[in-house]
CSV table of C-alpha atoms in Angstrom, one decimal:
chain,number,residue,atom,x,y,z
A,1,MET,CA,95.9,94.9,123.0
A,2,ARG,CA,94.1,98.1,121.9
A,3,ASP,CA,96.9,99.0,119.5
A,4,ALA,CA,96.8,95.5,118.0
A,5,LEU,CA,93.1,95.8,117.5
A,6,THR,CA,93.5,99.2,115.9
A,7,LEU,CA,96.2,97.8,113.6
A,8,VAL,CA,93.8,95.0,112.4
A,9,VAL,CA,90.9,97.4,111.9
A,10,LEU,CA,93.1,99.8,109.9
A,11,ALA,CA,94.3,97.0,107.7
A,12,ALA,CA,90.7,95.9,107.2
A,13,LEU,CA,89.6,99.4,106.2
A,14,TRP,CA,92.5,99.9,103.7
A,15,GLY,CA,92.0,96.4,102.4
A,16,ALA,CA,88.3,97.1,101.8
A,17,SER,CA,89.2,100.2,99.7
A,18,PHE,CA,90.1,97.9,96.8
A,19,LEU,CA,86.7,96.2,97.2
A,20,PHE,CA,84.9,99.6,97.2
A,21,MET,CA,86.8,100.8,94.1
A,22,ARG,CA,86.1,97.5,92.3
A,23,VAL,CA,82.4,98.1,92.9
A,24,ALA,CA,82.1,101.9,92.4
A,25,THR,CA,84.6,102.6,89.6
A,26,PRO,CA,82.4,101.1,86.8
A,27,ALA,CA,79.5,103.3,87.9
A,28,PHE,CA,81.3,106.6,88.4
A,29,GLY,CA,84.5,106.3,86.4
A,30,PRO,CA,88.0,106.7,87.9
A,31,PHE,CA,88.1,110.5,87.9
A,32,ALA,CA,84.7,111.1,89.4
A,33,LEU,CA,85.2,108.4,92.0
A,34,VAL,CA,88.5,109.7,93.1
A,35,TRP,CA,87.3,113.3,93.2
A,36,LEU,CA,84.4,112.2,95.4
A,37,ARG,CA,86.7,110.3,97.6
A,38,LEU,CA,89.1,113.2,98.1
A,39,ALA,CA,86.4,115.8,98.5
A,40,LEU,CA,84.3,113.9,101.0
A,41,ALA,CA,87.3,112.8,103.1
A,42,GLY,CA,88.6,116.3,103.0
A,43,ALA,CA,85.3,117.6,104.2
A,44,ILE,CA,85.5,115.3,107.2
A,45,LEU,CA,89.2,116.1,108.1
A,46,VAL,CA,89.4,119.8,107.4
A,47,PRO,CA,87.0,120.8,110.3
A,48,LEU,CA,89.3,118.7,112.6
A,49,ILE,CA,92.3,120.7,111.3
A,50,VAL,CA,90.5,124.0,112.0
A,51,TRP,CA,89.2,122.8,115.4
A,52,GLN,CA,92.8,121.9,116.4
A,53,GLY,CA,94.1,125.3,115.3
A,54,GLY,CA,96.1,123.8,112.4
A,55,ALA,CA,95.0,126.3,109.7
A,56,PRO,CA,98.2,128.5,110.0
A,57,ALA,CA,100.5,125.5,109.6
A,58,TRP,CA,98.5,124.5,106.5
A,59,ARG,CA,98.8,127.9,104.9
A,60,ALA,CA,102.6,128.0,105.7
A,61,ASN,CA,103.1,124.7,104.0
A,62,ALA,CA,100.4,124.9,101.3
A,63,ARG,CA,102.6,124.2,98.3
A,64,PRO,CA,104.3,121.0,99.5
A,65,ILE,CA,101.0,119.8,101.0
A,66,PHE,CA,99.4,120.2,97.6
A,67,VAL,CA,102.3,118.3,95.9
A,68,VAL,CA,102.0,115.5,98.4
A,69,GLY,CA,98.3,115.4,97.6
A,70,VAL,CA,99.0,115.0,93.9
A,71,ILE,CA,101.6,112.2,94.2
A,72,ASN,CA,100.2,110.5,97.3
A,73,SER,CA,96.5,110.7,96.6
A,74,ALA,CA,95.2,112.1,93.3
A,75,LEU,CA,97.6,110.3,90.9
A,76,PRO,CA,97.8,106.9,92.6
A,77,PHE,CA,94.1,106.8,93.5
A,78,CYS,CA,93.2,107.4,89.8
A,79,LEU,CA,95.6,104.8,88.6
A,80,ILE,CA,94.3,102.2,91.1
A,81,SER,CA,90.7,103.0,90.4
A,82,TRP,CA,91.3,102.6,86.7
A,83,ALA,CA,93.1,99.3,87.3
A,84,THR,CA,90.3,97.9,89.4
A,85,LEU,CA,88.0,98.2,86.3
A,86,THR,CA,89.6,94.9,85.3
A,87,LEU,CA,91.8,93.7,88.1
A,88,PRO,CA,90.2,91.7,91.0
A,89,ALA,CA,90.3,93.6,94.3
A,90,GLY,CA,92.5,90.9,95.9
A,91,ILE,CA,95.1,91.1,93.2
A,92,ALA,CA,95.1,94.9,93.3
A,93,SER,CA,95.6,94.8,97.1
A,94,VAL,CA,98.6,92.4,96.7
A,95,LEU,CA,100.2,94.6,94.0
A,96,ASN,CA,99.7,97.6,96.4
A,97,ALA,CA,102.0,95.8,98.8
A,98,THR,CA,104.9,96.6,96.4
A,99,THR,CA,104.9,100.2,97.9
A,100,PRO,CA,107.9,99.5,100.2
A,101,LEU,CA,109.8,98.1,97.3
A,102,MET,CA,109.2,101.2,95.3
A,103,THR,CA,110.1,103.4,98.3
A,104,ALA,CA,113.4,101.5,98.5
A,105,LEU,CA,114.1,102.0,94.8
A,106,TRP,CA,113.5,105.8,95.1
A,107,ALA,CA,115.9,105.9,98.1
A,108,MET,CA,118.8,105.2,95.8
A,109,PRO,CA,118.6,108.4,93.6
A,110,LEU,CA,116.9,110.6,96.2
A,111,ALA,CA,118.5,109.6,99.5
A,112,GLY,CA,121.8,108.2,98.3
A,113,GLU,CA,121.2,104.8,99.7
A,114,ARG,CA,123.2,101.9,98.3
A,115,LEU,CA,121.8,98.8,96.7
A,116,SER,CA,123.0,96.2,99.2
A,117,ALA,CA,122.8,92.5,98.7
A,118,GLN,CA,119.9,92.3,101.2
A,119,ARG,CA,118.0,95.1,99.4
A,120,LEU,CA,118.7,93.5,96.0
A,121,ALA,CA,117.3,90.2,97.3
A,122,GLY,CA,114.2,92.0,98.6
A,123,LEU,CA,113.6,93.8,95.3
A,124,GLY,CA,114.2,90.5,93.4
A,125,LEU,CA,111.6,88.6,95.5
A,126,GLY,CA,109.1,91.4,95.1
A,127,LEU,CA,109.5,91.5,91.3
A,128,ALA,CA,109.2,87.7,91.2
A,129,GLY,CA,106.0,88.0,93.2
A,130,VAL,CA,104.5,90.4,90.7
A,131,ALA,CA,105.4,88.1,87.9
A,132,VAL,CA,103.9,85.0,89.6
A,133,LEU,CA,100.8,87.0,90.5
A,134,ALA,CA,100.3,88.1,86.8
A,135,MET,CA,100.6,84.5,85.5
A,136,GLY,CA,97.2,83.4,84.4
A,137,LYS,CA,95.7,86.8,85.1
A,138,ILE,CA,96.8,88.7,82.0
A,139,ASP,CA,96.9,87.6,78.4
A,140,GLY,CA,99.9,89.5,77.3
A,141,SER,CA,97.8,92.1,75.5
A,142,ALA,CA,97.9,95.8,76.3
A,143,ALA,CA,94.5,95.4,77.9
A,144,GLY,CA,95.9,92.7,80.2
A,145,VAL,CA,99.3,94.3,81.0
A,146,LEU,CA,98.3,98.0,81.5
A,147,PRO,CA,96.2,97.5,84.7
A,148,VAL,CA,99.2,95.8,86.3
A,149,LEU,CA,101.5,98.5,85.2
A,150,ALA,CA,99.0,101.1,86.5
A,151,MET,CA,99.2,99.5,89.9
A,152,LEU,CA,103.0,99.5,89.9
A,153,ALA,CA,103.0,103.2,88.7
A,154,ALA,CA,100.7,104.0,91.7
A,155,THR,CA,102.9,102.3,94.2
A,156,ALA,CA,105.9,104.1,92.6
A,157,SER,CA,104.1,107.4,93.2
A,158,TYR,CA,103.4,106.4,96.8
A,159,GLY,CA,107.2,105.7,97.2
A,160,LEU,CA,108.1,109.1,95.7
A,161,ALA,CA,105.6,110.8,98.0
A,162,ALA,CA,107.1,109.3,101.1
A,163,HIS,CA,110.6,110.7,100.3
A,164,TYR,CA,109.2,114.1,99.3
A,165,ALA,CA,107.1,114.4,102.4
A,166,ARG,CA,110.0,113.4,104.6
A,167,ARG,CA,112.2,116.1,103.0
A,168,GLU,CA,109.6,118.9,102.8
A,169,LEU,CA,107.1,118.3,105.6
A,170,THR,CA,109.0,117.0,108.5
A,171,GLY,CA,107.5,118.4,111.7
A,172,VAL,CA,104.1,119.2,110.1
A,173,PRO,CA,101.3,117.2,112.0
A,174,PRO,CA,100.1,114.3,109.9
A,175,LEU,CA,96.5,115.4,110.2
A,176,ILE,CA,97.3,118.7,108.5
A,177,VAL,CA,99.3,117.0,105.7
A,178,SER,CA,96.6,114.4,105.0
A,179,GLY,CA,93.5,116.6,105.4
A,180,GLY,CA,95.1,119.5,103.6
A,181,SER,CA,96.4,117.4,100.7
A,182,LEU,CA,93.0,115.6,100.3
A,183,ALA,CA,91.0,118.8,100.3
A,184,SER,CA,93.4,120.9,98.1
A,185,THR,CA,93.9,118.1,95.5
A,186,SER,CA,90.2,117.6,95.2
A,187,LEU,CA,90.0,121.0,93.5
A,188,LEU,CA,92.5,119.8,90.9
A,189,LEU,CA,90.4,116.8,90.0
A,190,ALA,CA,87.1,118.7,90.0
A,191,PRO,CA,87.2,119.7,86.2
A,192,LEU,CA,88.1,116.1,85.2
A,193,ALA,CA,85.3,114.7,87.4
A,194,LEU,CA,82.7,117.0,85.9
A,195,TRP,CA,83.9,116.3,82.4
A,196,THR,CA,83.7,112.5,82.9
A,197,TRP,CA,80.6,112.5,85.2
A,198,PRO,CA,78.5,109.5,84.4
A,199,ALA,CA,75.5,110.1,82.1
A,200,THR,CA,73.4,107.7,84.1
A,201,MET,CA,73.2,108.5,87.8
A,202,PRO,CA,74.7,105.6,89.9
A,203,GLY,CA,72.4,103.8,92.2
A,204,VAL,CA,72.0,103.8,96.0
A,205,VAL,CA,74.5,101.0,96.4
A,206,GLU,CA,77.2,102.7,94.5
A,207,TRP,CA,76.7,106.0,96.4
A,208,GLY,CA,76.8,104.0,99.6
A,209,VAL,CA,80.1,102.5,98.6
A,210,VAL,CA,81.6,105.9,97.7
A,211,LEU,CA,80.6,107.2,101.2
A,212,ALA,CA,82.2,104.1,102.8
A,213,LEU,CA,85.4,104.6,100.7
A,214,ALA,CA,85.7,108.3,101.7
A,215,ALA,CA,84.5,108.1,105.3
A,216,LEU,CA,85.9,104.7,106.4
A,217,SER,CA,88.8,103.8,104.1
A,218,THR,CA,90.1,107.3,103.8
A,219,ALA,CA,89.2,109.7,106.6
A,220,LEU,CA,88.7,107.2,109.5
A,221,ALA,CA,91.7,105.2,108.3
A,222,TYR,CA,94.0,108.2,108.4
A,223,LEU,CA,92.8,109.1,112.0
A,224,LEU,CA,93.5,105.5,113.1
A,225,TYR,CA,96.9,105.6,111.5
A,226,TYR,CA,97.8,108.8,113.3
A,227,ARG,CA,96.7,107.2,116.6
A,228,LEU,CA,99.0,104.2,115.9
A,229,ILE,CA,101.9,106.5,115.0
A,230,ALA,CA,101.4,108.4,118.3
A,231,SER,CA,101.2,105.2,120.3
A,232,LEU,CA,103.6,102.8,118.6
A,233,GLY,CA,105.8,105.1,116.4
A,234,ALA,CA,106.0,105.2,112.6
A,235,THR,CA,108.1,102.1,112.3
A,236,ARG,CA,105.8,99.7,114.2
A,237,ALA,CA,102.7,101.3,112.7
A,238,SER,CA,104.0,100.5,109.2
A,239,ALA,CA,103.3,96.8,110.1
A,240,VAL,CA,99.9,97.4,108.7
A,241,THR,CA,101.5,97.0,105.2
A,242,TYR,CA,101.7,93.2,105.8
A,243,LEU,CA,98.0,92.9,106.7
A,244,ILE,CA,96.4,94.9,103.9
A,245,PRO,CA,96.8,92.2,101.2
A,246,LEU,CA,95.3,89.6,103.5
A,247,PHE,CA,92.1,91.7,104.0
A,248,GLY,CA,92.0,92.7,100.3
A,249,VAL,CA,92.0,89.1,99.3
A,250,LEU,CA,89.5,88.1,102.0
A,251,TRP,CA,87.0,90.9,101.2
A,252,GLY,CA,87.2,90.1,97.4
A,253,ALA,CA,86.7,86.4,97.9
A,254,TRP,CA,83.9,86.8,100.5
A,255,LEU,CA,81.9,89.6,99.0
A,256,LEU,CA,82.7,89.5,95.3
A,257,GLY,CA,83.3,85.8,94.9
A,258,GLU,CA,86.9,86.3,93.5
A,259,PRO,CA,88.9,83.1,93.3
A,260,VAL,CA,91.9,82.7,95.5
A,261,GLY,CA,94.3,80.5,93.4
A,262,LEU,CA,97.8,79.2,94.0
A,263,SER,CA,99.4,81.9,91.9
A,264,MET,CA,97.8,84.6,94.0
A,265,LEU,CA,99.0,83.0,97.3
A,266,ALA,CA,102.5,82.4,95.9
A,267,GLY,CA,102.8,85.9,94.5
A,268,ALA,CA,101.6,87.5,97.7
A,269,ALA,CA,104.1,85.4,99.7
A,270,LEU,CA,107.0,86.5,97.4
A,271,ILE,CA,106.0,90.1,97.5
A,272,LEU,CA,105.7,90.1,101.3
A,273,ALA,CA,108.9,88.2,101.7
A,274,GLY,CA,110.6,90.9,99.6
A,275,VAL,CA,109.2,93.6,101.8
A,276,GLY,CA,110.4,91.6,104.8
A,277,PHE,CA,113.9,91.5,103.4
A,278,LEU,CA,113.8,95.3,103.0
A,279,GLN,CA,112.4,95.9,106.4
A,280,TYR,CA,114.5,93.2,108.2
A,281,LYS,CA,116.5,95.5,110.5
A,282,ARG,CA,113.4,97.5,111.4
A,283,LEU,CA,111.4,94.4,112.3
A,284,ALA,CA,114.4,93.1,114.3
A,285,ASN,CA,114.5,96.3,116.3
A,286,ILE,CA,110.7,96.1,116.9
A,287,GLY,CA,111.1,92.6,118.2
A,288,ARG,CA,114.0,93.6,120.5
A,289,THR,CA,111.9,96.5,121.8
A,290,GLY,CA,109.0,94.3,122.5
A,291,ALA,CA,111.2,91.8,124.3
A,292,GLU,CA,112.7,94.5,126.4
A,293,LYS,CA,109.2,95.8,127.4
A,294,ALA,CA,108.0,92.3,128.2
A,295,GLY,CA,111.0,91.7,130.5
A,296,SER,CA,110.8,95.0,132.3
């Protein structure tokens, strides 16, 4: 019961990140916002790394941790923040659910996995979902298409990061990877943040949203995710992927008044169905494991 509650809370926090970016990006700009998110979250997690004696492991793996920070945090966060300047938070969260699809695509050149009929069906459903989701939301111009492409580029970066981390950082505690990557990558974005710093100081509400984004949707979310991995294993903890779009849409509709139309629901259903096809064997194993525990 506690793990199920943690899973829901984590999905709510990550779903809320799109709401936070939708509110704060116009005030700060993408680079300044992402830098604040990385730096503040890193400031929360780095003391935990030091407290747990993880500094030597961080130094020994500094280069791959930095690379993971670039392709799993700095680059996708900037792309998503820029996209949310025009994309509703709900749509951005649904597009973010294409991450497993992108991970599967990267698996072919990087891990030598074959494109089976099941995998092809999953990718096809996911792409169809993106197309349906875009219907009525973009006008075909560059201004309409580019935010969607930015979201897809962000999820492609997430997918690449997963394979890189699996190859280069196996055995390194997740807290060290995440806290180290957030802190070190914030240094990379600092010059861009200062260069694009808003001429007018954002208000109290926007600063509060930034703090919530860094503390709740980044630092606390990572800690909850580690707890789930330790308790359930990485496979079952990944079920959070299916809940994030639900909360992203709910937060956007409730707090920002974003409409929830048929195309959004249909697109979300197709994307999640595609992810389900790709994850079918894993989900079946989870179900069998749960049944065995219930019967023991």
